[in-house]
Short mmCIF file of C-alpha atoms and ligand atoms in Angstrom, two decimals:
data_model
loop_
_atom_site.label_atom_id
_atom_site.label_comp_id
_atom_site.label_asym_id
_atom_site.label_seq_id
_atom_site.Cartn_x
_atom_site.Cartn_y
_atom_site.Cartn_z
CA MET A 6 14.09 -16.59 9.75
CA ARG A 7 14.77 -13.01 8.78
CA SER A 8 17.23 -12.66 11.64
CA ASP A 9 18.94 -15.93 10.76
CA HIS A 10 19.54 -14.70 7.23
CA LEU A 11 21.55 -11.78 8.59
CA VAL A 12 24.24 -14.25 9.59
CA SER A 13 23.74 -17.10 7.13
CA ASP A 14 22.41 -17.72 3.64
CA SER A 15 18.82 -18.75 3.06
CA LYS A 16 18.20 -22.34 2.02
CA ILE A 17 16.55 -21.37 -1.26
CA GLU A 18 19.45 -22.36 -3.50
CA GLU A 19 20.02 -25.54 -1.49
CA PHE A 20 16.37 -26.62 -1.84
CA ILE A 21 16.27 -25.87 -5.57
CA SER A 22 19.50 -27.78 -6.07
CA GLN A 23 18.02 -30.78 -4.23
CA MET A 24 14.90 -30.59 -6.39
CA LEU A 25 16.94 -30.57 -9.60
CA GLN A 26 19.03 -33.52 -8.41
CA LYS A 27 15.88 -35.53 -7.76
CA GLY A 28 14.36 -34.59 -11.10
CA PRO A 29 17.04 -33.65 -13.65
CA ARG A 30 14.40 -33.02 -16.32
CA LEU A 31 13.18 -30.12 -14.23
CA SER A 32 16.40 -28.29 -15.07
CA ASP A 33 14.92 -27.30 -18.43
CA TYR A 34 12.43 -25.17 -16.55
CA TYR A 35 13.64 -24.41 -13.04
CA GLN A 36 17.37 -23.82 -13.44
CA GLN A 37 18.34 -20.21 -12.82
CA PRO A 38 18.47 -18.39 -16.20
CA SER A 39 21.60 -16.50 -17.19
CA THR A 40 21.84 -13.10 -15.53
CA LYS A 41 22.42 -11.72 -19.06
CA SER A 42 18.67 -12.09 -19.54
CA ASP A 43 18.02 -9.96 -16.45
CA ILE A 44 17.50 -6.64 -18.24
CA LEU A 45 16.11 -3.51 -16.61
CA CYS A 46 15.37 -0.64 -19.00
CA THR A 47 15.02 2.99 -18.05
CA LYS A 48 11.58 4.15 -16.99
CA GLY A 49 9.43 5.28 -19.89
CA TYR A 50 11.34 3.34 -22.55
CA SER A 51 8.94 0.86 -24.15
CA HIS A 52 9.73 -2.55 -25.52
CA GLU A 53 10.15 -2.84 -29.28
CA PHE A 54 6.74 -3.67 -30.72
CA ASN A 55 6.02 -7.34 -31.51
CA GLN A 56 9.44 -8.60 -30.43
CA PRO A 57 9.56 -11.79 -28.32
CA ASN A 58 12.59 -10.61 -26.34
CA CYS A 59 14.74 -7.52 -25.79
CA ASP A 60 17.36 -8.31 -28.44
CA ARG A 61 16.16 -5.39 -30.53
CA CYS A 62 15.67 -3.00 -27.63
CA ASP A 63 18.11 -0.10 -27.34
CA ARG A 64 21.10 -1.14 -25.21
CA GLU A 65 21.65 2.50 -24.40
CA ARG A 66 18.40 2.38 -22.44
CA VAL A 67 19.46 -0.53 -20.25
CA VAL A 68 20.13 0.47 -16.65
CA THR A 69 23.67 -0.36 -15.51
CA ARG A 70 23.66 -1.88 -12.06
CA SER A 71 26.53 -2.64 -9.75
CA VAL A 72 27.36 -6.27 -9.02
CA ARG A 73 25.48 -7.52 -5.97
CA ARG A 74 27.55 -8.24 -2.89
CA PHE A 75 25.75 -11.50 -2.24
CA PRO A 76 24.68 -13.64 -5.19
CA GLY A 77 21.59 -15.80 -5.09
CA PRO A 78 17.94 -15.04 -4.37
CA GLU A 79 17.16 -12.23 -1.96
CA ILE A 80 14.11 -12.35 0.32
CA HIS A 81 12.24 -9.04 0.59
CA TYR A 82 9.67 -8.42 3.31
CA GLY A 83 6.91 -5.91 2.76
CA LEU A 84 3.91 -4.92 0.75
CA ILE A 85 2.52 -6.88 -2.21
CA ALA A 86 -0.20 -5.38 -4.40
CA SER A 87 -2.74 -7.66 -6.02
CA GLY A 88 -5.08 -6.92 -8.87
CA ASP A 89 -6.91 -8.34 -11.84
CA THR A 90 -4.74 -6.68 -14.48
CA VAL A 91 -1.23 -7.55 -15.65
CA MET A 92 1.16 -4.71 -14.83
CA ARG A 93 3.19 -3.91 -17.94
CA SER A 94 4.08 -0.27 -17.56
CA SER A 95 4.33 2.47 -15.02
CA SER A 96 3.42 6.13 -15.18
CA SER A 97 4.58 8.77 -12.76
CA ASN A 98 1.14 8.53 -11.13
CA THR A 99 1.22 4.78 -10.51
CA ALA A 100 4.90 4.88 -9.53
CA SER A 101 4.22 7.34 -6.71
CA TYR A 102 1.03 5.56 -5.60
CA PHE A 103 2.83 2.21 -5.38
CA GLU A 104 6.06 3.64 -4.03
CA ASP A 105 6.22 1.19 -1.11
CA VAL A 106 5.02 -1.87 -3.05
CA LEU A 107 7.57 -4.62 -3.63
CA CYS A 108 5.74 -6.39 -6.43
CA PHE A 109 2.42 -7.01 -8.16
CA GLU A 110 0.56 -10.26 -8.50
CA MET A 111 -2.87 -11.50 -9.59
CA GLU A 112 -3.97 -14.38 -7.36
CA ALA A 113 -3.78 -13.53 -3.68
CA ALA A 114 -6.54 -10.93 -3.51
CA GLY A 115 -9.21 -13.61 -3.84
CA LEU A 116 -7.77 -15.48 -0.88
CA MET A 117 -7.07 -12.46 1.28
CA THR A 118 -10.73 -11.51 1.38
CA GLU A 119 -11.56 -14.95 2.82
CA TYR A 120 -8.54 -15.96 4.92
CA SER A 121 -5.74 -14.31 6.78
CA CYS A 122 -2.65 -15.60 5.06
CA LEU A 123 0.94 -14.82 4.28
CA VAL A 124 1.67 -14.27 0.59
CA ILE A 125 5.05 -15.42 -0.74
CA ARG A 126 5.83 -14.66 -4.37
CA GLY A 127 8.85 -15.06 -6.61
CA ILE A 128 9.61 -11.92 -8.62
CA SER A 129 10.16 -12.74 -12.29
CA ASP A 130 10.12 -9.40 -14.12
CA TYR A 131 10.03 -5.64 -13.67
CA ALA A 132 6.30 -5.18 -14.42
CA ASP A 133 7.11 -3.15 -17.53
CA SER A 134 6.55 -3.63 -21.26
CA HIS A 135 9.81 -5.63 -21.52
CA LYS A 136 8.44 -8.40 -19.30
CA ASN A 137 8.75 -11.97 -20.58
CA ASP A 138 8.42 -15.47 -19.13
CA LYS A 139 12.14 -16.24 -18.98
CA TRP A 140 12.44 -16.08 -15.20
CA GLN A 141 8.92 -17.24 -14.33
CA CYS A 142 9.62 -20.90 -13.48
CA TYR A 143 12.77 -20.09 -11.52
CA ALA A 144 10.89 -17.39 -9.59
CA ALA A 145 8.17 -19.93 -8.76
CA ALA A 146 10.82 -22.35 -7.49
CA THR A 147 12.41 -19.69 -5.28
CA ALA A 148 9.02 -18.85 -3.76
CA ALA A 149 8.35 -22.55 -3.07
CA ALA A 150 11.81 -22.97 -1.54
CA CYS A 151 11.32 -19.88 0.62
CA THR A 152 7.98 -21.25 1.81
CA LYS A 153 9.59 -24.59 2.64
CA GLU A 154 12.23 -22.87 4.75
CA LEU A 155 9.59 -20.75 6.50
CA LEU A 156 7.57 -23.87 7.33
CA SER A 157 10.62 -25.35 9.04
CA TYR A 158 10.20 -22.64 11.70
CA LEU A 159 6.64 -23.71 12.52
CA GLN A 160 5.47 -26.40 14.89
CA PRO A 161 2.44 -28.39 13.67
CA ASN A 162 -0.55 -28.07 15.96
CA GLU A 163 -1.45 -31.54 17.22
CA ASN A 164 -5.02 -30.46 17.95
CA VAL A 165 -5.93 -30.13 14.30
CA SER A 166 -8.14 -33.04 13.41
CA ALA A 167 -7.17 -35.27 10.52
CA ALA A 168 -10.46 -34.44 8.83
CA ALA A 169 -9.85 -30.75 9.09
CA ALA A 170 -6.26 -31.12 7.98
CA SER A 171 -7.28 -33.05 4.88
CA SER A 172 -10.03 -30.69 3.79
CA PHE A 173 -9.31 -27.74 1.56
CA PRO A 174 -10.02 -24.97 1.65
CA LEU A 175 -10.12 -24.93 5.43
CA THR A 176 -12.89 -22.99 7.05
CA ARG A 177 -11.91 -20.14 9.31
CA ASP A 178 -12.51 -22.34 12.37
CA ASP A 179 -10.57 -25.31 11.00
CA ARG A 180 -7.41 -23.50 10.08
CA PRO A 181 -4.29 -24.85 11.78
CA VAL A 182 -3.27 -22.60 14.63
CA LEU A 183 0.35 -21.61 14.54
CA ASN A 184 2.54 -22.29 17.51
CA LYS A 185 1.88 -19.63 20.12
CA THR A 186 5.52 -18.57 20.01
CA SER A 187 5.32 -18.01 16.26
CA HIS A 188 4.31 -14.57 15.13
CA PHE A 189 4.54 -13.29 11.63
CA SER A 190 3.69 -9.84 10.59
CA GLY A 191 3.98 -8.19 7.25
CA SER A 192 2.28 -5.78 5.00
CA GLY A 193 -0.45 -7.32 2.94
CA ILE A 194 -2.85 -6.66 0.17
CA GLN A 195 -6.58 -6.57 0.12
CA HIS A 196 -9.42 -6.57 -2.35
CA THR A 197 -9.37 -5.42 -5.92
CA GLY A 198 -11.89 -3.89 -8.21
CA ALA A 199 -12.19 -4.20 -11.96
CA GLY A 200 -9.01 -3.00 -13.59
CA THR A 201 -7.62 -1.56 -10.41
CA PHE A 202 -4.99 -2.38 -7.85
CA SER A 203 -5.40 -1.57 -4.22
CA VAL A 204 -3.23 -2.05 -1.20
CA GLY A 205 -4.27 -2.76 2.34
CA GLY A 206 -2.87 -2.69 5.83
CA ASP A 207 -0.65 -5.01 7.77
CA VAL A 208 -1.42 -8.69 8.07
CA ASN A 209 -0.55 -10.42 11.30
CA ILE A 210 -0.61 -14.17 11.73
CA GLY A 211 0.14 -15.81 15.03
ZN1 ZN B 20 12.53 -4.96 -24.40
#
């Protein structure tokens, strides 16, 4: 899939468009927000206290970014950190420790300790004090669309019993086995402790 996207667009926008056509009411939640609400402030500049959005934040502290060559969602492959604390700010210490981390999330660590799995997340904010929920639904839709496209590369294993396929969570022995020609590798996350984030090694599925 990654190679295919070097020569053609992903199907993320296509899938989201199809979803919104089927359920127009979903547009209120899952339509892409205006890029004007995509605001990145300089490191160390905190959000104005008690304000629901960044309207009162200093425009001089907004980072000016060049226009992207290719519009639409971008798929990033790499390390995701998982923890039990919402990330709302960064210090020089955490920034250097998480230098190679693409994003932070709060759910996958519980699964990763039990099952080998591939984590796909939509990125909705910059993990700083300016974070808000504006992009959250759209980010969730992009992650679901990305997952749908990834699944189109897999061949179902006919040996999985109907009983096993219908039970959730699957036990380690019942998990569907990916097609032998399919091999996914990526950096993953492992285990968290109270109030901490930790990152683990590569995860290989296939
Ligand atoms: Zn702000």
